[in-house]
Short mmCIF file of C-alpha atoms (C1' of nucleotides) in Angstrom, two decimals:
data_model
loop_
_atom_site.label_atom_id
_atom_site.label_comp_id
_atom_site.label_asym_id
_atom_site.label_seq_id
_atom_site.Cartn_x
_atom_site.Cartn_y
_atom_site.Cartn_z
CA MET A 21 153.74 186.79 19.81
CA ILE A 22 152.15 183.58 20.49
CA ALA A 23 152.39 179.59 19.73
CA LEU A 24 149.53 177.18 19.32
CA VAL A 25 150.45 173.44 20.11
CA ASP A 26 147.66 171.57 18.92
CA CYS A 27 148.84 167.44 19.17
CA ASN A 28 148.19 165.61 15.35
CA ASN A 29 145.15 163.56 16.22
CA PHE A 30 145.25 163.04 19.30
CA TYR A 31 143.70 160.17 20.21
CA VAL A 32 145.06 158.34 17.66
CA SER A 33 148.92 159.37 18.31
CA CYS A 34 148.29 158.19 22.47
CA GLU A 35 146.60 155.06 20.84
CA ARG A 36 150.11 154.53 18.64
CA VAL A 37 152.64 155.46 21.30
CA PHE A 38 151.45 152.46 22.60
CA ASP A 39 151.12 150.20 19.45
CA PRO A 40 153.68 150.70 16.81
CA ARG A 41 151.79 148.82 14.44
CA LEU A 42 149.24 151.02 14.05
CA GLU A 43 151.53 153.54 12.74
CA GLY A 44 150.19 154.13 8.57
CA ARG A 45 146.93 152.50 8.54
CA PRO A 46 144.23 154.36 9.05
CA VAL A 47 142.93 154.42 12.96
CA GLY A 48 139.65 156.06 13.60
CA VAL A 49 138.60 156.11 17.64
CA LEU A 50 134.96 156.39 18.52
CA SER A 51 132.94 158.28 20.61
CA ASN A 52 131.02 157.32 24.08
CA ASN A 53 129.13 153.91 22.77
CA ASP A 54 130.93 153.47 20.25
CA GLY A 55 128.31 155.84 18.29
CA CYS A 56 130.64 157.88 15.93
CA ILE A 57 133.75 159.05 15.14
CA VAL A 58 135.29 161.74 17.05
CA ALA A 59 138.87 160.98 16.50
CA ARG A 60 140.91 160.11 12.73
CA SER A 61 144.12 159.73 11.77
CA ASN A 62 145.25 160.53 8.19
CA GLU A 63 144.90 157.41 6.79
CA LEU A 64 141.32 157.54 7.85
CA LYS A 65 140.70 160.97 7.11
CA SER A 66 142.30 159.98 3.68
CA LEU A 67 139.49 157.39 3.24
CA GLY A 68 136.39 160.43 3.11
CA VAL A 69 135.56 159.72 7.07
CA GLU A 70 134.42 162.52 8.06
CA MET A 71 134.52 163.84 11.70
CA GLY A 72 131.57 162.82 14.17
CA ALA A 73 130.68 160.05 11.11
CA ALA A 74 127.83 157.61 12.72
CA MET A 75 129.54 154.22 13.09
CA HIS A 76 126.81 152.16 12.21
CA LEU A 77 126.21 154.03 8.73
CA LEU A 78 129.92 153.48 7.59
CA PRO A 79 130.55 150.92 4.23
CA PRO A 80 131.93 148.12 4.90
CA HIS A 81 134.57 148.13 2.60
CA ILE A 82 136.36 151.27 5.68
CA ARG A 83 134.75 149.36 8.35
CA ARG A 84 137.70 146.41 6.75
CA GLN A 85 140.29 148.51 6.29
CA ALA A 86 140.45 150.21 9.24
CA VAL A 87 141.03 150.08 13.09
CA LEU A 88 138.32 151.16 14.70
CA LEU A 89 139.14 151.47 18.86
CA SER A 90 136.83 152.37 21.73
CA SER A 91 137.83 155.66 23.42
CA ASN A 92 140.26 155.75 26.41
CA TYR A 93 139.96 158.61 28.25
CA ALA A 94 141.68 157.53 31.62
CA LEU A 95 144.90 157.25 29.27
CA TYR A 96 144.39 160.53 26.71
CA GLY A 97 143.58 162.33 29.43
CA ASP A 98 146.38 161.62 31.58
CA MET A 99 148.65 161.79 27.81
CA SER A 100 147.67 165.81 28.14
CA ARG A 101 148.78 166.03 31.22
CA ARG A 102 153.11 165.63 30.27
CA VAL A 103 152.13 166.93 27.38
CA THR A 104 151.02 170.08 29.20
CA LEU A 105 154.46 169.46 31.45
CA SER A 106 156.57 169.26 28.84
CA LEU A 107 155.29 172.84 27.23
CA GLY A 108 156.25 174.09 30.52
CA GLU A 109 159.48 173.89 29.55
CA PHE A 110 159.82 176.41 26.83
CA SER A 111 158.26 179.25 28.41
CA PRO A 112 156.28 180.26 32.00
CA HIS A 113 152.99 180.85 30.19
CA VAL A 114 150.76 177.71 28.58
CA GLU A 115 147.48 177.85 28.60
CA VAL A 116 145.17 175.19 28.12
CA TYR A 117 142.82 175.74 26.19
CA SER A 118 141.10 171.46 25.45
CA ILE A 119 142.79 168.08 26.02
CA ASP A 120 145.05 168.63 23.29
CA GLU A 121 145.71 171.65 22.70
CA SER A 122 147.39 175.10 24.79
CA PHE A 123 148.41 178.55 23.88
CA VAL A 124 152.47 178.96 25.01
CA GLY A 125 153.40 183.18 25.24
CA PHE A 126 156.19 183.99 23.83
CA GLN A 127 155.82 187.90 25.24
CA GLY A 128 159.55 189.63 25.10
CA PHE A 129 161.30 185.95 22.64
CA ASP A 130 163.98 187.54 20.08
CA PRO A 131 161.16 186.40 17.40
CA ALA A 132 164.14 185.36 15.08
CA THR A 133 164.39 182.61 17.50
CA LEU A 134 160.58 181.54 18.02
CA GLU A 135 161.17 179.81 14.86
CA ALA A 136 163.88 177.55 16.25
CA ARG A 137 162.02 177.71 19.14
CA GLY A 138 159.03 175.95 17.47
CA GLN A 139 160.61 173.25 16.18
CA ARG A 140 162.56 171.98 19.57
CA LEU A 141 159.60 172.69 21.61
CA ARG A 142 158.49 169.79 18.41
CA GLU A 143 161.74 167.14 19.25
CA THR A 144 161.22 167.59 22.88
CA VAL A 145 157.17 167.01 22.94
CA LYS A 146 158.24 163.99 20.63
CA GLN A 147 161.01 162.57 22.55
CA TRP A 148 158.96 162.68 25.68
CA THR A 149 155.87 161.90 25.60
CA GLY A 150 155.50 159.80 21.56
CA ILE A 151 153.01 162.80 21.01
CA PRO A 152 153.21 164.73 17.47
CA VAL A 153 152.47 168.21 17.55
CA SER A 154 152.40 170.80 14.56
CA VAL A 155 152.79 174.65 16.47
CA GLY A 156 151.91 178.11 14.69
CA LEU A 157 153.00 181.39 16.13
CA ALA A 158 151.49 183.85 15.56
CA PRO A 159 150.57 187.74 17.26
CA THR A 160 147.78 187.44 17.61
CA ARG A 161 145.49 183.43 19.02
CA VAL A 162 143.32 183.65 15.53
CA LEU A 163 146.25 183.71 13.80
CA ALA A 164 147.83 181.43 15.48
CA LYS A 165 145.58 178.78 14.98
CA VAL A 166 145.35 180.08 11.29
CA ALA A 167 149.05 179.10 10.89
CA ASN A 168 148.82 176.19 13.13
CA ARG A 169 146.15 174.77 10.33
CA ALA A 170 149.17 175.73 7.88
CA ALA A 171 151.90 173.78 9.50
CA LYS A 172 149.62 170.57 9.71
CA LYS A 173 148.27 171.51 6.18
CA ILE A 174 151.98 172.49 4.01
CA PRO A 175 154.47 169.68 4.88
CA ALA A 176 156.95 172.94 3.28
CA TYR A 177 156.15 174.42 7.27
CA GLU A 178 157.64 170.54 8.67
CA GLY A 179 155.23 171.39 11.08
CA VAL A 180 155.93 175.29 12.37
CA CYS A 181 154.32 177.83 10.90
CA LEU A 182 155.51 181.31 11.58
CA LEU A 183 152.90 184.21 11.00
CA ASP A 184 153.62 188.19 11.51
CA ALA A 185 150.87 190.08 10.96
CA ASP A 186 150.88 191.84 7.33
CA GLY A 187 153.44 189.61 6.18
CA VAL A 188 153.35 187.96 2.40
CA ALA A 189 152.65 184.22 3.64
CA THR A 190 149.43 185.73 5.51
CA ARG A 191 147.94 187.46 3.18
CA SER A 192 148.05 184.39 0.70
CA LEU A 193 146.87 182.29 3.34
CA LEU A 194 143.56 184.31 4.48
CA ARG A 195 143.10 184.63 0.72
CA GLU A 196 142.76 180.95 0.07
CA LEU A 197 140.62 180.63 3.39
CA PRO A 198 137.41 179.59 3.73
CA VAL A 199 135.63 182.65 6.80
CA THR A 200 134.19 178.90 7.92
CA GLU A 201 137.66 178.27 8.61
CA LEU A 202 138.24 180.51 11.45
CA TRP A 203 138.15 179.33 14.95
CA GLY A 204 135.04 181.13 16.29
CA VAL A 205 133.59 181.02 12.90
CA ALA A 206 130.95 178.55 11.86
CA ARG A 207 128.11 178.15 9.64
CA ARG A 208 125.87 180.03 11.43
CA THR A 209 127.55 183.18 10.79
CA GLY A 210 129.51 181.49 7.19
CA GLU A 211 126.23 182.17 6.37
CA ARG A 212 125.16 185.50 7.20
CA LEU A 213 128.78 186.72 5.93
CA ALA A 214 127.79 185.21 2.78
CA LEU A 215 125.24 186.63 2.49
CA MET A 216 127.17 190.16 3.26
CA GLY A 217 129.70 188.78 -0.12
CA ILE A 218 131.84 187.80 2.34
CA GLU A 219 133.27 184.38 1.99
CA THR A 220 137.22 184.31 2.66
CA ALA A 221 139.27 185.00 5.92
CA TRP A 222 140.71 187.65 4.30
CA GLN A 223 137.76 189.89 3.41
CA LEU A 224 136.54 189.96 7.02
CA ARG A 225 140.01 191.26 8.04
CA GLU A 226 139.19 193.98 5.44
CA ALA A 227 135.43 194.67 5.78
CA ASP A 228 134.45 197.17 8.57
CA PRO A 229 135.15 196.34 12.16
CA LYS A 230 131.56 197.92 13.26
CA ARG A 231 129.47 197.11 10.53
CA ILE A 232 130.34 193.38 11.11
CA ARG A 233 129.65 194.34 15.18
CA ARG A 234 126.18 196.25 14.29
CA ALA A 235 125.09 193.16 12.59
CA PHE A 236 125.87 189.96 14.74
CA SER A 237 128.12 190.63 18.06
CA VAL A 238 131.41 191.51 19.44
CA VAL A 239 132.37 188.55 18.90
CA PRO A 240 133.25 189.17 15.19
CA GLU A 241 134.29 191.78 15.16
CA ARG A 242 137.10 190.81 17.44
CA ILE A 243 138.21 188.03 15.30
CA VAL A 244 138.83 191.17 12.48
CA TRP A 245 140.91 192.97 14.81
CA GLU A 246 142.35 189.53 15.61
CA LEU A 247 142.73 188.66 11.70
CA ARG A 248 144.69 192.38 11.43
CA GLY A 249 146.66 191.14 14.15
CA HIS A 250 145.24 193.13 17.03
CA PRO A 251 145.13 191.36 19.44
CA ALA A 252 141.16 191.04 20.94
CA VAL A 253 140.57 187.74 22.14
CA THR A 254 141.50 186.35 25.76
CA LEU A 255 140.57 183.29 27.42
CA GLY A 256 139.08 183.65 30.04
CA ASP A 257 141.81 182.10 33.52
CA MET A 258 141.36 178.13 32.49
CA ALA A 259 141.62 177.71 36.07
CA ALA A 260 138.75 178.70 36.85
CA PRO A 261 136.36 177.07 38.69
CA LYS A 262 133.83 175.56 36.43
CA GLN A 263 130.27 177.50 36.85
CA GLN A 264 128.65 174.54 36.28
CA ILE A 265 129.41 171.26 35.73
CA MET A 266 127.52 168.45 33.87
CA VAL A 267 127.58 164.62 33.46
CA SER A 268 125.60 162.36 30.57
CA ARG A 269 125.52 159.83 28.92
CA SER A 270 123.63 158.68 26.35
CA PHE A 271 122.45 154.44 27.10
CA GLY A 272 124.10 151.65 25.97
CA ARG A 273 120.32 150.97 24.96
CA LEU A 274 117.62 152.36 24.90
CA THR A 275 115.62 151.60 28.09
CA GLY A 276 111.43 152.09 29.81
CA ASP A 277 112.71 151.08 33.39
CA PRO A 278 112.34 153.67 36.01
CA ALA A 279 115.07 151.45 38.51
CA ASP A 280 117.49 151.79 35.39
CA LEU A 281 116.98 155.45 34.98
CA HIS A 282 117.21 156.16 39.14
CA GLU A 283 120.83 154.01 38.64
CA ALA A 284 121.95 155.93 35.70
CA VAL A 285 120.62 159.11 37.73
CA ARG A 286 122.28 158.51 40.60
CA GLN A 287 125.86 157.45 38.94
CA HIS A 288 125.65 160.38 37.47
CA ALA A 289 124.79 162.60 40.48
CA ALA A 290 127.54 160.87 42.60
CA ARG A 291 130.53 161.83 39.41
CA ALA A 292 129.31 165.19 39.47
CA GLY A 293 129.89 165.09 43.39
CA GLU A 294 133.02 164.67 42.41
CA LYS A 295 134.17 166.86 40.58
CA LEU A 296 132.65 169.71 42.51
CA ARG A 297 134.68 168.79 45.52
CA ARG A 298 137.30 168.17 43.26
CA GLN A 299 137.20 172.10 42.27
CA GLY A 300 136.31 173.37 45.96
CA SER A 301 132.99 174.25 45.08
CA VAL A 302 129.24 174.48 46.26
CA THR A 303 126.11 174.05 44.21
CA SER A 304 122.81 175.90 45.26
CA ALA A 305 120.12 173.70 42.66
CA VAL A 306 120.77 170.41 40.63
CA MET A 307 119.12 170.44 37.57
CA VAL A 308 118.03 166.80 35.71
CA PHE A 309 117.23 165.75 32.64
CA VAL A 310 116.26 162.80 29.93
CA HIS A 311 115.15 162.25 26.50
CA THR A 312 114.53 159.54 23.94
CA ASN A 313 115.83 158.58 20.80
CA PRO A 314 115.78 162.06 18.58
CA PHE A 315 117.27 159.94 15.54
CA GLN A 316 114.00 157.53 15.90
CA PRO A 317 111.81 160.19 15.33
CA SER A 318 108.72 157.84 14.14
CA GLN A 319 108.88 156.60 17.68
CA PRO A 320 107.15 158.98 20.96
CA GLN A 321 109.16 161.39 21.43
CA TYR A 322 109.57 162.75 25.25
CA ARG A 323 111.96 165.46 26.81
CA ASN A 324 112.04 167.36 29.53
CA SER A 325 114.12 169.06 32.72
CA VAL A 326 113.39 170.52 35.85
CA VAL A 327 115.65 172.39 38.30
CA VAL A 328 115.70 171.30 42.11
CA PRO A 329 117.03 173.42 44.10
CA LEU A 330 118.66 172.81 47.81
CA ALA A 331 118.07 173.61 50.68
CA ARG A 332 121.86 174.72 50.98
CA PRO A 333 124.14 174.82 49.12
CA CYS A 334 125.86 171.70 49.96
CA ASP A 335 128.92 169.65 47.74
CA ASP A 336 127.39 166.11 49.59
CA THR A 337 126.84 163.58 47.02
CA ARG A 338 123.56 162.17 49.05
CA ASP A 339 122.38 165.53 49.09
CA ILE A 340 122.66 166.21 45.16
CA ALA A 341 121.38 162.35 44.21
CA HIS A 342 118.71 163.38 46.67
CA ALA A 343 117.41 165.68 45.19
CA ALA A 344 118.47 164.72 41.55
CA ALA A 345 116.21 161.58 42.39
CA ARG A 346 113.78 163.51 43.39
CA GLY A 347 113.78 165.71 39.92
CA LEU A 348 113.46 162.98 38.63
CA GLU A 349 110.46 161.40 39.73
CA ALA A 350 109.42 164.46 38.29
CA ILE A 351 109.08 164.25 34.75
CA PHE A 352 109.62 160.63 34.82
CA LEU A 353 106.51 159.33 32.07
CA GLU A 354 105.91 155.73 31.58
CA GLY A 355 105.77 154.21 27.99
CA TYR A 356 108.77 155.99 26.60
CA ARG A 357 112.12 154.49 25.23
CA TYR A 358 114.68 156.43 27.23
CA GLN A 359 118.24 157.78 25.06
CA LYS A 360 119.91 159.13 27.72
CA ALA A 361 119.78 161.25 31.38
CA GLY A 362 122.36 163.57 32.99
CA VAL A 363 123.19 165.45 35.59
CA MET A 364 124.19 169.34 36.22
CA LEU A 365 125.08 171.10 39.11
CA LEU A 366 123.49 174.74 38.75
CA ASP A 367 125.34 178.03 40.92
CA LEU A 368 128.40 176.98 42.22
CA THR A 369 130.36 178.97 44.37
CA ALA A 370 133.70 179.00 46.49
CA ASP A 371 133.54 176.23 49.48
CA GLY A 372 133.32 179.05 52.28
CA HIS A 373 131.48 181.61 50.34
CA ARG A 374 128.02 179.42 51.68
CA GLN A 375 124.95 181.75 52.49
CA LEU A 376 122.61 181.15 55.39
CA SER A 377 119.32 181.35 53.98
CA LEU A 378 117.02 183.41 57.09
CA ASP A 379 114.68 180.64 57.82
CA GLU A 380 117.17 177.69 57.94
CA THR A 381 118.99 176.21 60.85
CA PRO A 382 122.48 176.21 60.50
CA GLN A 383 124.23 173.43 60.56
CA THR A 384 126.29 172.27 63.70
CA GLU A 385 130.12 172.60 63.03
CA ALA A 386 130.26 169.04 63.76
CA GLU A 387 127.76 167.63 61.00
CA ARG A 388 129.37 170.05 58.19
CA ILE A 389 132.35 168.55 59.22
CA ARG A 390 131.13 165.37 59.51
CA ARG A 391 130.07 164.98 55.97
CA GLN A 392 132.91 166.68 54.74
CA ARG A 393 135.35 164.17 55.81
CA LEU A 394 132.68 161.61 54.57
CA MET A 395 133.30 162.75 51.40
CA GLY A 396 136.71 163.41 51.73
CA THR A 397 137.37 159.80 52.38
CA ILE A 398 135.60 158.43 49.95
CA ASP A 399 136.65 160.29 47.01
CA LYS A 400 140.22 159.42 48.56
CA LEU A 401 139.47 155.42 48.51
CA ASN A 402 138.33 156.29 44.56
CA ARG A 403 141.64 157.84 44.10
CA GLU A 404 143.43 155.48 45.34
CA LEU A 405 142.16 152.38 44.66
CA GLY A 406 140.23 152.64 41.55
CA ARG A 407 137.03 154.70 39.99
CA ASP A 408 134.00 153.20 41.63
CA LYS A 409 135.43 151.24 44.09
CA VAL A 410 133.05 153.04 46.67
CA ARG A 411 129.72 154.38 45.91
CA LEU A 412 126.55 155.05 46.62
CA GLY A 413 124.40 151.55 45.42
CA VAL A 414 125.46 149.25 43.66
CA PRO A 415 123.96 148.50 40.27
CA ARG A 416 122.36 145.38 38.90
CA GLN A 417 124.84 143.73 36.38
CA ASP A 418 123.44 144.21 32.75
CA ASN A 419 121.87 147.74 33.68
CA ALA A 420 120.88 149.23 30.09
CA TRP A 421 122.88 152.68 30.66
CA ARG A 422 126.69 150.62 30.48
CA LEU A 423 128.22 151.89 28.38
CA ARG A 424 129.14 150.24 25.56
CA CYS A 425 133.10 151.13 24.70
CA GLU A 426 133.95 147.08 23.20
CA ARG A 427 137.59 148.33 21.49
CA ARG A 428 138.79 150.51 24.34
CA THR A 429 142.92 149.89 24.64
CA PRO A 430 144.68 149.01 28.07
CA ARG A 431 144.68 152.32 29.82
CA TYR A 432 148.86 151.70 29.89
CA THR A 433 149.66 154.89 31.97
CA THR A 434 147.45 155.01 34.71
CA ARG A 435 146.26 150.99 35.40
CA TRP A 436 149.25 148.50 36.64
CA SER A 437 146.57 145.72 36.33
CA GLU A 438 146.17 146.95 32.88
CA LEU A 439 149.98 147.73 31.66
CA VAL A 440 150.66 143.57 32.56
CA ARG A 441 148.31 141.95 30.01
CA VAL A 442 149.58 138.71 29.81
CA LYS A 443 147.91 136.96 26.49
CA SER A 444 146.95 133.05 26.49
"C1'" DT B 11 120.69 147.04 17.32
"C1'" DC B 12 123.32 151.42 15.99
"C1'" DT B 13 124.17 159.04 15.83
"C1'" DG B 14 129.07 161.99 22.45
"C1'" DG B 15 130.06 164.79 25.73
"C1'" DG B 16 130.70 168.96 28.27
"C1'" DG B 17 131.45 173.60 28.27
"C1'" DT B 18 131.76 179.28 27.28
"C1'" DC B 19 130.18 183.33 25.75
"C1'" DC B 20 126.73 187.04 24.00
"C1'" DT B 21 122.14 188.96 23.43
"C1'" DA B 22 117.23 189.85 24.42
"C1'" DG B 23 113.94 190.35 26.68
"C1'" DG B 24 111.13 190.22 31.18
"C1'" DA B 25 110.84 191.94 35.80
"C1'" DC B 26 111.72 194.72 38.58
"C1'" DC B 27 113.23 199.82 40.99
"C1'" DC B 28 113.11 204.56 41.50
"C1'" DT C 25 94.77 213.44 22.27
"C1'" DC C 26 97.66 211.80 25.69
"C1'" DT C 27 100.69 207.54 28.87
"C1'" DG C 28 108.56 208.93 31.59
"C1'" DG C 29 113.06 207.24 31.17
"C1'" DG C 30 117.19 204.78 32.76
"C1'" DG C 31 119.05 201.13 35.75
"C1'" DT C 32 119.50 196.72 36.82
"C1'" DC C 33 119.17 191.54 37.23
"C1'" DC C 34 118.34 187.14 35.58
"C1'" DT C 35 117.08 183.69 32.01
"C1'" DA C 36 116.57 181.15 27.89
"C1'" DG C 37 118.05 180.50 24.07
"C1'" DG C 38 122.07 180.57 19.92
"C1'" DA C 39 126.11 179.68 18.62
"C1'" DC C 40 130.32 177.86 19.08
"C1'" DC C 41 134.43 175.60 20.77
"C1'" DC C 42 136.86 170.85 20.95
#
DNA sequence: TCTGGGGTCCTAGGACCC
DNA sequence: TCTGGGGTCCTAGGACCC
């Protein structure tokens, strides 16, 4: 059996841990740039606010009632880590699936004890971190997702729902569940399944796996097997190094100034370099992209990207930033108002496995070590003194690409200076 | 004024090889 | 009238996730 442990309305719950006045009120957390809603309390859901709703399109009466906060990723990331640590007390098999969800393996545990374990897990996480979680237990990951959904929605479960492969509860839940509510089935697949007469999870479970595979691919076929209780979905090793690293942001306001784009791209390149070194990889190609605001079709539209190969795989921010700058020059056009720029590192390999190409002069060992020390020192200073204490180049004040985040709460768990805030 | 950011996996199709 | 067959590798794009 496997448990899916999912934090309830995670970002909102994090905010509530540090500000109990938010309890019982409609609370929303906004995306970067305060653009749209990415987390909602139950009270906000009841007001009919959809996930992803654009902030500037919210009706005035909702804006008056609701508490809308900028996202505080430093806080959420740290709280997530604490929840994960707590889960480790209950099983040696914890797969962190996202910032607010983990699969916890209960292979070999006495099934009769699982519901009680689930309850104890909930209570423990709540007590140790302040975060409420729901627990779905089932023989497969897809069914554990279904169980988790039931644990959240049906009060009688009290936050913990255990489903077996073929029980009465499983059948009745699957019969009621629209197929697009399943993990791995979204709108596109849902539309095509509907044409085949498959609209509920139960109907998909009863479908012929071969037929599903022919019509789609192995992905939906695996879901059929999982619904029947045969494990077919295994997660890749979540701790494995990323195969690509992306850093991109929408700008705080549109800009056509090349200096703005250059600064943004340089910052993104630096952040990407940090991520790259943290996982001990090197990159051999840097992709840069820019685009205008697609939500303003009346304005001239432009989007472009370019891949800049590196002479030699590296993890040096200076090389990455230089390549990114060249890429930007290649695709930048005057006369447009840009909304977003991004940097992506491609062709990642483990450091130490880097290959020399035939025509390059090998970097001397001393030079390599010198670079490594420099980057290591910058990363260390930034870790210890706070992000961006040391960086290449200093952005101008009031640059257009700076994020808007006017409603961010203090980073309670990672910044002393913000924890002790004296209001005058 | 104003609409997020960062990933993975799979498949189809082209290039290329013998 | 007629133009092989099978394999690998790579890339672009689709679909999905939170």
